Amino acid sequence: MLNPYKEFIITIATTPRNRPLPAGTIVNAYTLLQLYEDKLAFPYIYKLWLDKELPTNYGRELLGCDKYLDKNMKVDFDSKCLTVECSHAKGELNASDAEGVFIKGKVRLYDSGHVPSLMRAFGIGRTLGMAAGVQTSWHVVNPPGIMNRSDSDKYNPVWTFWVETSPKFTDASAAESKDREIEYGGELKVAGFKAQLYQHDPNLRAV
């Protein structure tokens, strides 16, 4: 049995090479949730950082996740604020700055359902069905070569991620201000990443 632990994940939305999405499929940021649920797009689990050693090792050995240990990481909710701080670890793949902080800051979260935007992505019927919460699954893809197997560099492990949530959303423009903003480093900074939307649920359950 695993005790509670903190985790920060970088994912990249992907589609099969032989099944590209038609132009105009993505109408807003919420469309990604619909594409994941309908198995039309798949989260590529690029890297993960955890504050406990056991789930870090478990994820690498059994799931093929590129996980790293950061015992000092912060992912904390306090009075509807999120405080986050995660740093690169030694030995990371594709990390030129393996010692630095790659995300740090504090943002204000608001309990908003963003129903009109969800309706544009899911339609009226499916959005109304979310009123009591969402139970769904995604097919996720991991990098090759993480599992300790002789041929692991020849394939990408795929597994099913089950989630139960009552999601809320906060626009980044409302969450961040001069005294509340997120600082990016490492690969996120190189990629020019900037959050547009925060999806949050302190009672999320996943396996």
XYZ file of N, CA, C and O in Angstrom:
828
model
N 0.844 -1.190 0.000
C 0.000 0.000 0.000
C 0.882 1.244 0.000
O 1.834 1.343 0.769
N 0.578 2.225 -0.871
C 1.336 3.456 -0.944
C 0.681 4.527 -0.089
O -0.534 4.729 -0.138
N 1.470 5.200 0.715
C 0.968 6.324 1.487
C 0.834 7.542 0.578
O 1.400 7.579 -0.521
N 0.079 8.570 0.999
C -0.071 9.765 0.158
C 1.286 10.387 -0.196
O 2.221 10.382 0.603
N 1.375 10.902 -1.399
C 2.595 11.561 -1.845
C 2.228 12.688 -2.811
O 1.110 12.754 -3.313
N 3.183 13.580 -3.037
C 2.982 14.701 -3.946
C 3.648 14.394 -5.281
O 4.678 13.726 -5.335
N 3.048 14.918 -6.341
C 3.532 14.580 -7.672
C 3.301 15.753 -8.615
O 2.253 16.402 -8.563
N 4.275 16.022 -9.453
C 4.145 17.039 -10.493
C 4.468 16.364 -11.816
O 5.477 15.678 -11.950
N 3.594 16.564 -12.804
C 3.713 15.843 -14.073
C 3.727 16.827 -15.239
O 2.935 17.772 -15.262
N 4.611 16.602 -16.173
C 4.583 17.314 -17.448
C 4.094 16.340 -18.511
O 4.698 15.287 -18.732
N 2.976 16.676 -19.155
C 2.446 15.834 -20.226
C 2.348 16.646 -21.516
O 2.250 17.872 -21.488
N 2.359 15.938 -22.618
C 2.234 16.541 -23.942
C 1.129 15.800 -24.684
O 1.126 14.562 -24.745
N 0.161 16.525 -25.224
C -0.933 15.894 -25.961
C -0.414 15.340 -27.288
O 0.268 16.041 -28.038
N -0.733 14.091 -27.576
C -0.266 13.439 -28.798
C -1.424 12.741 -29.510
O -2.434 12.394 -28.893
N -1.256 12.513 -30.796
C -2.196 11.727 -31.587
C -1.404 10.733 -32.434
O -0.236 10.982 -32.753
N -1.992 9.600 -32.786
C -1.301 8.645 -33.658
C -0.972 9.277 -35.013
O -1.745 10.088 -35.528
N 0.146 8.898 -35.572
C 0.582 9.464 -36.853
C -0.434 9.211 -37.958
O -0.630 10.045 -38.847
N -1.113 8.072 -37.909
C -2.068 7.726 -38.967
C -3.486 8.198 -38.648
O -4.425 7.882 -39.384
N -3.668 8.945 -37.528
C -4.992 9.465 -37.175
C -4.891 10.919 -36.723
O -5.230 11.261 -35.595
N -4.440 11.805 -37.590
C -4.333 13.215 -37.211
C -5.713 13.826 -36.999
O -6.701 13.403 -37.605
N -5.779 14.819 -36.143
C -7.048 15.492 -35.882
C -7.375 16.447 -37.020
O -6.499 17.160 -37.503
N -8.635 16.494 -37.447
C -9.026 17.446 -38.497
C -8.839 18.879 -38.018
O -8.926 19.169 -36.820
N -8.579 19.775 -38.928
C -8.441 21.187 -38.590
C -9.724 21.688 -37.936
O -10.829 21.346 -38.369
N -9.574 22.485 -36.885
C -10.728 23.033 -36.188
C -11.259 22.158 -35.083
O -12.258 22.501 -34.436
N -10.608 21.002 -34.827
C -11.091 20.097 -33.774
C -10.989 20.744 -32.401
O -11.901 20.636 -31.577
N -9.884 21.424 -32.129
C -9.669 22.023 -30.815
C -10.255 23.427 -30.816
O -9.749 24.334 -31.476
N -11.357 23.599 -30.092
C -12.047 24.892 -30.050
C -11.636 25.725 -28.838
O -11.735 26.941 -28.845
N -11.167 25.070 -27.781
C -10.671 25.768 -26.601
C -9.852 24.784 -25.770
O -9.700 23.612 -26.141
N -9.330 25.250 -24.635
C -8.464 24.398 -23.809
C -9.197 23.189 -23.252
O -8.581 22.163 -22.946
N -10.505 23.277 -23.136
C -11.292 22.192 -22.564
C -11.457 21.040 -23.551
O -11.776 19.923 -23.159
N -11.255 21.313 -24.827
C -11.378 20.267 -25.834
C -10.418 19.122 -25.554
O -10.710 17.967 -25.858
N -9.273 19.431 -24.981
C -8.279 18.401 -24.705
C -8.851 17.325 -23.788
O -8.577 16.132 -23.965
N -9.656 17.714 -22.800
C -10.265 16.740 -21.896
C -11.204 15.810 -22.664
O -11.254 14.603 -22.408
N -11.956 16.384 -23.604
C -12.877 15.578 -24.410
C -12.101 14.609 -25.303
O -12.466 13.437 -25.456
N -11.006 15.077 -25.901
C -10.207 14.217 -26.775
C -9.572 13.075 -25.997
O -9.497 11.940 -26.486
N -9.109 13.346 -24.769
C -8.552 12.285 -23.927
C -9.624 11.262 -23.562
O -9.404 10.052 -23.608
N -10.814 11.764 -23.183
C -11.890 10.865 -22.757
C -12.366 9.986 -23.905
O -12.689 8.809 -23.711
N -12.403 10.534 -25.106
C -12.868 9.780 -26.267
C -11.752 8.997 -26.952
O -11.973 8.400 -28.011
N -10.570 9.004 -26.367
C -9.413 8.267 -26.892
C -9.044 8.690 -28.312
O -8.619 7.885 -29.142
N -9.188 9.998 -28.570
C -8.768 10.558 -29.850
C -7.396 11.214 -29.739
O -6.722 11.428 -30.751
N -7.002 11.558 -28.529
C -5.665 12.069 -28.224
C -5.206 11.417 -26.931
O -6.023 10.912 -26.151
N -3.903 11.446 -26.713
C -3.349 10.687 -25.591
C -2.257 11.508 -24.905
O -1.389 12.069 -25.579
N -2.302 11.593 -23.567
C -1.237 12.307 -22.867
C 0.074 11.519 -22.890
O 0.097 10.355 -22.490
N 1.106 12.143 -23.386
C 2.458 11.570 -23.352
C 3.084 12.028 -22.039
O 3.303 13.221 -21.826
N 3.357 11.069 -21.150
C 3.868 11.404 -19.821
C 5.376 11.655 -19.938
O 6.189 10.736 -19.825
N 5.733 12.900 -20.158
C 7.125 13.248 -20.422
C 8.010 13.019 -19.191
O 9.005 12.294 -19.258
N 7.653 13.631 -18.072
C 8.425 13.466 -16.836
C 7.526 13.678 -15.625
O 6.501 14.367 -15.705
N 7.934 13.082 -14.504
C 7.232 13.257 -13.239
C 8.241 13.456 -12.118
O 9.337 12.884 -12.139
N 7.839 14.255 -11.121
C 8.649 14.457 -9.917
C 7.778 14.163 -8.713
O 6.624 14.611 -8.636
N 8.304 13.388 -7.762
C 7.563 12.986 -6.571
C 8.397 13.255 -5.327
O 9.634 13.356 -5.396
N 7.724 13.336 -4.173
C 8.441 13.607 -2.924
C 8.687 12.349 -2.100
O 9.226 12.431 -0.999
N 8.298 11.170 -2.628
C 8.525 9.914 -1.913
C 9.257 8.930 -2.824
O 8.990 8.856 -4.034
N 10.169 8.159 -2.240
C 11.021 7.276 -3.029
C 10.287 6.050 -3.569
O 10.493 5.652 -4.720
N 9.399 5.447 -2.747
C 8.742 4.209 -3.172
C 7.914 4.389 -4.435
O 8.096 3.638 -5.402
N 6.978 5.359 -4.507
C 6.213 5.516 -5.753
C 7.063 5.959 -6.937
O 6.714 5.693 -8.084
N 8.200 6.618 -6.652
C 9.121 6.980 -7.732
C 9.703 5.734 -8.373
O 9.681 5.564 -9.597
N 10.210 4.826 -7.536
C 10.802 3.587 -8.051
C 9.741 2.682 -8.671
O 9.960 2.067 -9.722
N 8.575 2.619 -8.031
C 7.479 1.788 -8.536
C 7.074 2.224 -9.942
O 6.882 1.408 -10.842
N 6.939 3.529 -10.130
C 6.518 4.034 -11.432
C 7.523 3.769 -12.531
O 7.149 3.500 -13.677
N 8.789 3.844 -12.206
C 9.825 3.592 -13.212
C 9.883 2.112 -13.574
O 9.973 1.743 -14.745
N 9.827 1.239 -12.575
C 10.042 -0.182 -12.803
C 8.827 -0.888 -13.406
O 8.976 -1.775 -14.253
N 7.614 -0.515 -12.977
C 6.426 -1.249 -13.399
C 5.622 -0.552 -14.488
O 4.942 -1.217 -15.266
N 5.656 0.778 -14.535
C 4.864 1.512 -15.508
C 5.699 2.127 -16.625
O 5.169 2.523 -17.653
N 7.003 2.245 -16.391
C 7.853 2.874 -17.401
C 7.774 4.378 -17.402
O 8.084 5.019 -18.407
N 7.347 4.985 -16.270
C 7.281 6.447 -16.161
C 8.663 7.008 -15.841
O 9.386 6.454 -15.017
N 9.007 8.110 -16.458
C 10.302 8.751 -16.219
C 10.189 9.626 -14.962
O 10.072 10.846 -15.038
N 10.224 8.972 -13.782
C 9.995 9.647 -12.505
C 11.317 9.998 -11.819
O 12.300 9.261 -11.924
N 11.287 11.126 -11.067
C 12.457 11.579 -10.328
C 12.043 12.019 -8.920
O 10.909 12.462 -8.703
N 12.973 11.884 -7.989
C 12.705 12.184 -6.585
C 13.111 13.617 -6.257
O 14.223 14.042 -6.530
N 12.164 14.380 -5.697
C 12.421 15.731 -5.185
C 11.750 15.830 -3.815
O 10.588 16.193 -3.699
N 12.482 15.474 -2.758
C 11.909 15.398 -1.422
C 11.455 16.746 -0.895
O 10.637 16.812 0.025
N 11.951 17.820 -1.464
C 11.603 19.164 -0.977
C 10.526 19.846 -1.805
O 10.249 21.028 -1.605
N 9.929 19.155 -2.739
C 8.925 19.765 -3.607
C 7.703 20.202 -2.804
O 7.388 19.659 -1.750
N 7.001 21.203 -3.345
C 5.788 21.714 -2.715
C 4.647 21.680 -3.738
O 4.776 22.180 -4.841
N 3.553 21.088 -3.336
C 2.296 21.175 -4.073
C 1.222 21.265 -3.001
O 0.701 20.259 -2.530
N 0.921 22.486 -2.562
C 0.086 22.686 -1.386
C -1.098 23.608 -1.689
O -0.950 24.629 -2.363
N -2.266 23.234 -1.172
C -3.458 24.070 -1.235
C -3.645 24.738 0.125
O -3.576 24.082 1.158
N -3.898 26.033 0.114
C -4.098 26.773 1.358
C -5.024 27.955 1.081
O -4.648 28.882 0.351
N -6.220 27.930 1.677
C -7.193 29.016 1.501
C -7.431 29.320 0.025
O -7.398 30.470 -0.413
N -7.645 28.240 -0.734
C -7.932 28.340 -2.170
C -6.762 28.882 -2.976
O -6.946 29.391 -4.084
N -5.573 28.777 -2.426
C -4.359 29.134 -3.162
C -3.532 27.880 -3.396
O -3.512 26.965 -2.569
N -2.867 27.841 -4.505
C -1.947 26.758 -4.806
C -0.531 27.285 -4.738
O -0.195 28.279 -5.395
N 0.303 26.621 -3.942
C 1.728 26.934 -3.874
C 2.488 25.746 -4.441
O 2.278 24.606 -4.023
N 3.355 26.013 -5.407
C 4.083 24.929 -6.049
C 5.552 25.306 -6.195
O 5.884 26.459 -6.467
N 6.414 24.333 -5.982
C 7.851 24.503 -6.212
C 8.469 23.133 -6.452
O 8.397 22.252 -5.605
N 9.054 22.952 -7.627
C 9.681 21.689 -7.993
C 11.010 21.983 -8.682
O 11.127 22.963 -9.415
N 11.971 21.103 -8.439
C 13.314 21.295 -8.996
C 13.741 20.066 -9.782
O 13.303 18.943 -9.509
N 14.608 20.318 -10.767
C 15.193 19.212 -11.509
C 16.055 18.355 -10.584
O 16.552 18.823 -9.566
N 16.216 17.091 -10.968
C 17.025 16.146 -10.196
C 18.241 15.729 -11.019
O 18.218 15.780 -12.250
N 19.283 15.321 -10.331
C 20.481 14.859 -11.024
C 20.159 13.604 -11.842
O 19.397 12.753 -11.423
N 20.746 13.541 -13.012
C 20.567 12.369 -13.846
C 19.354 12.391 -14.746
O 19.057 11.406 -15.420
N 18.645 13.517 -14.789
C 17.452 13.603 -15.631
C 17.800 13.515 -17.116
O 18.823 14.023 -17.553
N 16.912 12.896 -17.856
C 17.042 12.889 -19.309
C 16.638 14.242 -19.867
O 15.730 14.895 -19.348
N 17.291 14.677 -20.911
C 16.926 15.897 -21.642
C 16.886 17.136 -20.754
O 16.044 18.015 -20.941
N 17.772 17.223 -19.779
C 17.778 18.388 -18.887
C 19.180 18.962 -18.819
O 20.077 18.373 -18.225
N 19.378 20.133 -19.410
C 20.690 20.772 -19.366
C 20.915 21.456 -18.023
O 22.049 21.624 -17.590
N 19.825 21.864 -17.352
C 19.920 22.528 -16.057
C 19.330 21.603 -15.015
O 18.219 21.803 -14.526
N 20.067 20.544 -14.666
C 19.537 19.499 -13.800
C 19.532 19.871 -12.328
O 19.156 19.065 -11.493
N 19.931 21.060 -11.975
C 19.967 21.466 -10.574
C 18.932 22.544 -10.254
O 18.648 22.817 -9.107
N 18.374 23.175 -11.274
C 17.560 24.363 -11.034
C 16.081 24.096 -10.810
O 15.554 23.025 -11.114
N 15.399 25.109 -10.276
C 13.948 25.080 -10.121
C 13.297 25.206 -11.501
O 13.695 26.047 -12.294
N 12.318 24.349 -11.808
C 11.655 24.469 -13.108
C 10.250 25.029 -12.980
O 9.662 25.446 -13.979
N 9.706 25.078 -11.783
C 8.438 25.783 -11.573
C 8.335 26.199 -10.113
O 8.684 25.441 -9.211
N 7.880 27.447 -9.901
C 7.802 27.970 -8.537
C 6.814 29.136 -8.522
O 6.795 29.965 -9.422
N 5.974 29.162 -7.491
C 5.074 30.298 -7.370
C 3.799 29.968 -6.624
O 3.629 28.883 -6.059
N 2.882 30.924 -6.658
C 1.620 30.806 -5.938
C 0.524 31.463 -6.762
O 0.709 32.562 -7.295
N -0.617 30.788 -6.882
C -1.739 31.328 -7.639
C -3.025 31.157 -6.835
O -3.136 30.274 -5.986
N -3.985 32.012 -7.116
C -5.298 31.968 -6.491
C -6.236 31.134 -7.350
O -6.302 31.331 -8.568
N -6.958 30.192 -6.745
C -7.872 29.330 -7.470
C -9.311 29.668 -7.111
O -9.625 29.951 -5.951
N -10.174 29.638 -8.103
C -11.582 29.969 -7.913
C -12.444 28.756 -8.265
O -12.142 28.039 -9.228
N -13.496 28.512 -7.483
C -14.366 27.363 -7.707
C -15.404 27.677 -8.777
O -16.572 27.923 -8.499
N -14.959 27.660 -10.008
C -15.839 27.970 -11.131
C -15.947 26.752 -12.045
O -14.948 26.090 -12.332
N -17.175 26.461 -12.494
C -17.375 25.290 -13.339
C -17.115 25.540 -14.810
O -16.937 24.600 -15.585
N -17.096 26.831 -15.232
C -16.846 27.177 -16.631
C -17.755 26.385 -17.574
O -17.308 25.828 -18.585
N -19.046 26.330 -17.222
C -20.003 25.505 -17.954
C -20.097 25.859 -19.444
O -20.080 24.962 -20.302
N -20.194 27.140 -19.837
C -20.286 27.443 -21.276
C -19.104 26.907 -22.088
O -19.282 26.391 -23.201
N -17.902 27.022 -21.530
C -16.717 26.530 -22.249
C -16.721 25.014 -22.341
O -16.324 24.433 -23.362
N -17.177 24.342 -21.284
C -17.274 22.882 -21.326
C -18.306 22.437 -22.348
O -18.126 21.431 -23.037
N -19.409 23.187 -22.447
C -20.440 22.827 -23.424
C -19.915 22.914 -24.843
O -20.278 22.106 -25.702
N -19.058 23.886 -25.127
C -18.477 24.000 -26.464
C -17.620 22.777 -26.785
O -17.549 22.336 -27.939
N -16.955 22.218 -25.775
C -16.068 21.081 -25.990
C -16.812 19.745 -25.956
O -16.552 18.864 -26.780
N -17.750 19.589 -25.002
C -18.400 18.298 -24.780
C -19.839 18.222 -25.303
O -20.377 17.127 -25.422
N -20.457 19.372 -25.552
C -21.872 19.365 -25.876
C -22.707 19.486 -24.610
O -22.230 19.240 -23.502
N -23.986 19.843 -24.785
C -24.851 20.100 -23.630
C -25.096 18.841 -22.804
O -24.970 18.843 -21.571
N -25.427 17.734 -23.458
C -25.765 16.510 -22.745
C -24.636 15.997 -21.868
O -24.838 15.695 -20.683
N -23.445 15.911 -22.425
C -22.320 15.387 -21.650
C -21.923 16.334 -20.542
O -21.530 15.907 -19.456
N -22.036 17.628 -20.777
C -21.686 18.597 -19.736
C -22.656 18.508 -18.566
O -22.238 18.528 -17.399
N -23.947 18.379 -18.838
C -24.919 18.239 -17.753
C -24.677 16.964 -16.959
O -24.911 16.918 -15.750
N -24.195 15.944 -17.620
C -23.894 14.694 -16.927
C -22.723 14.791 -15.973
O -22.504 13.897 -15.130
N -21.943 15.874 -16.071
C -20.799 16.067 -15.172
C -21.194 16.691 -13.848
O -20.356 16.853 -12.951
N -22.468 17.063 -13.681
C -22.896 17.787 -12.488
C -22.590 17.019 -11.207
O -22.247 17.609 -10.164
N -22.698 15.703 -11.260
C -22.443 14.883 -10.070
C -21.006 14.380 -10.014
O -20.667 13.556 -9.162
N -20.155 14.864 -10.917
C -18.773 14.415 -10.949
C -18.477 13.620 -12.205
O -19.377 13.246 -12.960
N -17.221 13.358 -12.428
C -16.765 12.670 -13.637
C -15.984 11.424 -13.248
O -15.097 11.468 -12.391
N -16.322 10.321 -13.873
C -15.541 9.091 -13.776
C -15.145 8.689 -15.185
O -16.004 8.417 -16.022
N -13.872 8.657 -15.451
C -13.435 8.397 -16.817
C -12.048 7.771 -16.818
O -11.420 7.611 -15.766
N -11.585 7.410 -18.000
C -10.243 6.841 -18.139
C -9.562 7.431 -19.365
O -10.221 7.802 -20.332
N -8.249 7.540 -19.292
C -7.427 7.974 -20.416
C -6.407 6.872 -20.712
O -5.989 6.135 -19.817
N -5.986 6.768 -21.941
C -4.858 5.924 -22.296
C -3.624 6.821 -22.370
O -3.595 7.760 -23.168
N -2.642 6.544 -21.548
C -1.460 7.396 -21.482
C -0.246 6.657 -22.037
O -0.175 5.425 -22.007
N 0.698 7.431 -22.554
C 1.883 6.890 -23.217
C 3.127 7.354 -22.469
O 3.247 8.528 -22.106
N 4.044 6.439 -22.231
C 5.294 6.743 -21.548
C 6.477 6.721 -22.514
O 6.398 6.111 -23.589
N 7.593 7.350 -22.133
C 8.782 7.328 -22.998
C 9.384 5.930 -23.084
O 9.223 5.114 -22.172
N 10.109 5.635 -24.146
C 10.816 4.361 -24.231
C 12.083 4.387 -23.390
O 12.595 5.447 -23.038
N 12.572 3.203 -23.050
C 13.885 3.087 -22.420
C 13.937 3.343 -20.936
O 15.029 3.408 -20.366
N 12.786 3.485 -20.242
C 12.806 3.736 -18.800
C 12.799 2.441 -18.008
O 13.526 2.286 -17.028
N 11.978 1.488 -18.416
C 11.921 0.195 -17.745
C 13.261 -0.522 -17.854
O 13.959 -0.420 -18.863
N 13.610 -1.260 -16.829
C 14.869 -1.986 -16.803
C 14.707 -3.326 -17.527
O 14.709 -4.393 -16.926
N 14.522 -3.237 -18.839
C 14.391 -4.421 -19.681
C 15.273 -4.245 -20.907
O 15.499 -3.133 -21.362
N 15.724 -5.349 -21.433
C 16.705 -5.279 -22.528
C 16.151 -4.606 -23.774
O 16.885 -4.001 -24.534
N 14.839 -4.711 -24.007
C 14.263 -4.166 -25.223
C 13.368 -2.961 -24.963
O 12.588 -2.578 -25.822
N 13.479 -2.345 -23.790
C 12.538 -1.275 -23.436
C 12.701 -0.023 -24.295
O 11.790 0.803 -24.362
N 13.843 0.127 -24.943
C 14.043 1.304 -25.791
C 13.371 1.158 -27.152
O 13.403 2.073 -27.968
N 12.691 0.029 -27.391
C 12.075 -0.222 -28.683
C 10.564 0.022 -28.681
O 9.924 -0.134 -29.717
N 9.991 0.363 -27.524
C 8.543 0.577 -27.493
C 8.181 1.593 -26.414
O 8.957 1.872 -25.497
N 6.985 2.148 -26.548
C 6.446 3.091 -25.568
C 5.385 2.375 -24.735
O 4.348 1.977 -25.279
N 5.591 2.209 -23.442
C 4.549 1.586 -22.606
C 3.266 2.425 -22.614
O 3.313 3.650 -22.547
N 2.123 1.748 -22.723
C 0.813 2.400 -22.695
C -0.005 1.775 -21.575
O -0.048 0.548 -21.448
N -0.654 2.607 -20.775
C -1.486 2.081 -19.695
C -2.717 2.961 -19.508
O -2.812 4.048 -20.077
N -3.676 2.478 -18.732
C -4.937 3.177 -18.539
C -4.918 3.935 -17.213
O -4.611 3.369 -16.170
N -5.243 5.217 -17.299
C -5.305 6.102 -16.143
C -6.781 6.339 -15.816
O -7.524 6.900 -16.628
N -7.220 5.886 -14.637
C -8.599 6.060 -14.203
C -8.679 7.237 -13.251
O -7.839 7.391 -12.367
N -9.715 8.070 -13.425
C -9.824 9.266 -12.596
C -11.281 9.507 -12.206
O -12.200 9.249 -12.983
N -11.467 9.969 -10.979
C -12.775 10.370 -10.460
C -12.624 11.779 -9.908
O -11.805 12.015 -9.009
N -13.399 12.729 -10.445
C -13.165 14.124 -10.075
C -14.422 14.970 -10.253
O -15.322 14.621 -11.021
N -14.478 16.056 -9.514
C -15.465 17.120 -9.720
C -14.658 18.375 -10.046
O -14.366 19.184 -9.163
N -14.257 18.525 -11.298
C -13.263 19.538 -11.648
C -13.809 20.961 -11.567
O -14.968 21.227 -11.866
N -12.923 21.867 -11.148
C -13.163 23.303 -11.191
C -12.065 23.923 -12.045
O -11.001 23.331 -12.241
N -12.317 25.130 -12.528
C -11.377 25.755 -13.440
C -11.135 27.209 -13.056
O -12.029 27.894 -12.554
N -9.910 27.664 -13.287
C -9.539 29.060 -13.060
C -8.698 29.538 -14.229
O -7.700 28.907 -14.581
N -9.122 30.627 -14.865
C -8.304 31.231 -15.911
C -6.993 31.738 -15.321
O -6.981 32.324 -14.234
N -5.914 31.543 -16.033
C -4.618 31.991 -15.538
C -4.594 33.498 -15.312
O -3.935 33.990 -14.397
N -5.323 34.243 -16.129
C -5.353 35.699 -15.982
C -5.956 36.109 -14.647
O -5.604 37.149 -14.083
N -6.888 35.287 -14.113
C -7.484 35.574 -12.810
C -6.647 35.007 -11.671
O -6.627 35.553 -10.564
N -5.941 33.907 -11.935
C -5.178 33.237 -10.885
C -3.883 33.971 -10.549
O -3.423 33.947 -9.405
N -3.298 34.629 -11.558
C -1.998 35.254 -11.368
C -2.129 36.777 -11.309
O -2.997 37.375 -11.915
N -1.255 37.389 -10.529
C -1.176 38.842 -10.424
C 0.266 39.196 -10.095
O 1.145 38.330 -10.091
N 0.530 40.449 -9.789
C 1.909 40.854 -9.511
C 2.465 40.156 -8.273
O 3.665 39.903 -8.193
N 1.608 39.871 -7.297
C 2.077 39.210 -6.084
C 1.788 37.709 -6.105
O 2.096 37.006 -5.150
N 1.169 37.224 -7.172
C 0.888 35.798 -7.321
C 1.148 35.421 -8.772
O 0.326 35.660 -9.636
N 2.271 34.837 -9.026
C 2.580 34.419 -10.387
C 3.514 33.223 -10.355
O 4.144 32.937 -9.339
N 3.582 32.545 -11.479
C 4.384 31.343 -11.589
C 5.675 31.646 -12.347
O 5.654 32.271 -13.406
N 6.774 31.187 -11.784
C 8.092 31.329 -12.419
C 8.480 29.993 -13.043
O 8.383 28.948 -12.398
N 8.887 30.028 -14.301
C 9.245 28.813 -15.015
C 10.752 28.758 -15.263
O 11.390 29.775 -15.525
N 11.293 27.553 -15.200
C 12.707 27.338 -15.497
C 12.869 26.057 -16.288
O 11.893 25.396 -16.655
N 14.112 25.686 -16.551
C 14.382 24.425 -17.235
C 13.678 24.316 -18.566
O 13.566 25.266 -19.337
N 13.159 23.128 -18.837
C 12.514 22.859 -20.127
C 11.263 23.701 -20.349
O 10.945 24.060 -21.486
N 10.538 23.996 -19.274
C 9.337 24.813 -19.423
C 9.687 26.209 -19.926
O 8.988 26.773 -20.772
N 10.775 26.755 -19.422
C 11.210 28.080 -19.866
C 11.713 28.036 -21.298
O 11.390 28.927 -22.106
N 12.481 27.021 -21.626
C 13.007 26.884 -22.989
C 11.860 26.766 -23.996
O 11.912 27.326 -25.099
N 10.797 26.041 -23.614
C 9.657 25.845 -24.498
C 8.744 27.067 -24.566
O 7.811 27.093 -25.371
N 9.016 28.059 -23.708
C 8.159 29.233 -23.684
C 6.783 28.949 -23.120
O 5.794 29.592 -23.487
N 6.708 27.962 -22.213
C 5.407 27.570 -21.673
C 4.812 28.670 -20.801
O 5.509 29.316 -20.021
N 3.507 28.858 -20.928
C 2.764 29.809 -20.111
C 1.367 29.248 -19.896
O 0.646 28.977 -20.864
N 0.982 29.071 -18.635
C -0.325 28.496 -18.328
C -1.442 29.416 -18.815
O -1.348 30.643 -18.712
N -2.511 28.825 -19.350
C -3.701 29.555 -19.747
C -4.898 29.212 -18.871
O -5.786 30.034 -18.662
N -4.901 27.978 -18.358
C -6.057 27.501 -17.603
C -5.594 26.529 -16.526
O -4.743 25.677 -16.781
N -6.145 26.661 -15.322
C -5.871 25.730 -14.233
C -7.118 24.885 -13.976
O -8.208 25.408 -13.777
N -6.958 23.562 -14.013
C -8.022 22.652 -13.603
C -7.625 22.091 -12.245
O -6.501 21.616 -12.065
N -8.532 22.135 -11.284
C -8.149 21.736 -9.927
C -9.285 21.042 -9.211
O -10.467 21.268 -9.474
N -8.903 20.142 -8.331
C -9.831 19.405 -7.480
C -9.033 18.791 -6.338
O -8.316 17.811 -6.536
N -9.110 19.354 -5.113
C -8.336 18.824 -3.991
C -8.753 17.421 -3.581
O -8.026 16.742 -2.852
N -9.904 16.942 -4.060
C -10.401 15.603 -3.701
C -10.316 14.635 -4.861
O -10.962 13.585 -4.846
N -9.526 14.957 -5.866
C -9.372 14.079 -7.024
C -8.855 12.713 -6.600
O -7.986 12.590 -5.730
N -9.402 11.680 -7.231
C -8.957 10.310 -6.981
C -8.534 9.720 -8.321
O -9.263 9.808 -9.311
N -7.371 9.086 -8.335
C -6.866 8.532 -9.593
C -6.020 7.309 -9.312
O -5.464 7.147 -8.225
N -5.947 6.437 -10.309
C -5.115 5.257 -10.202
C -4.643 4.860 -11.600
O -5.327 5.112 -12.578
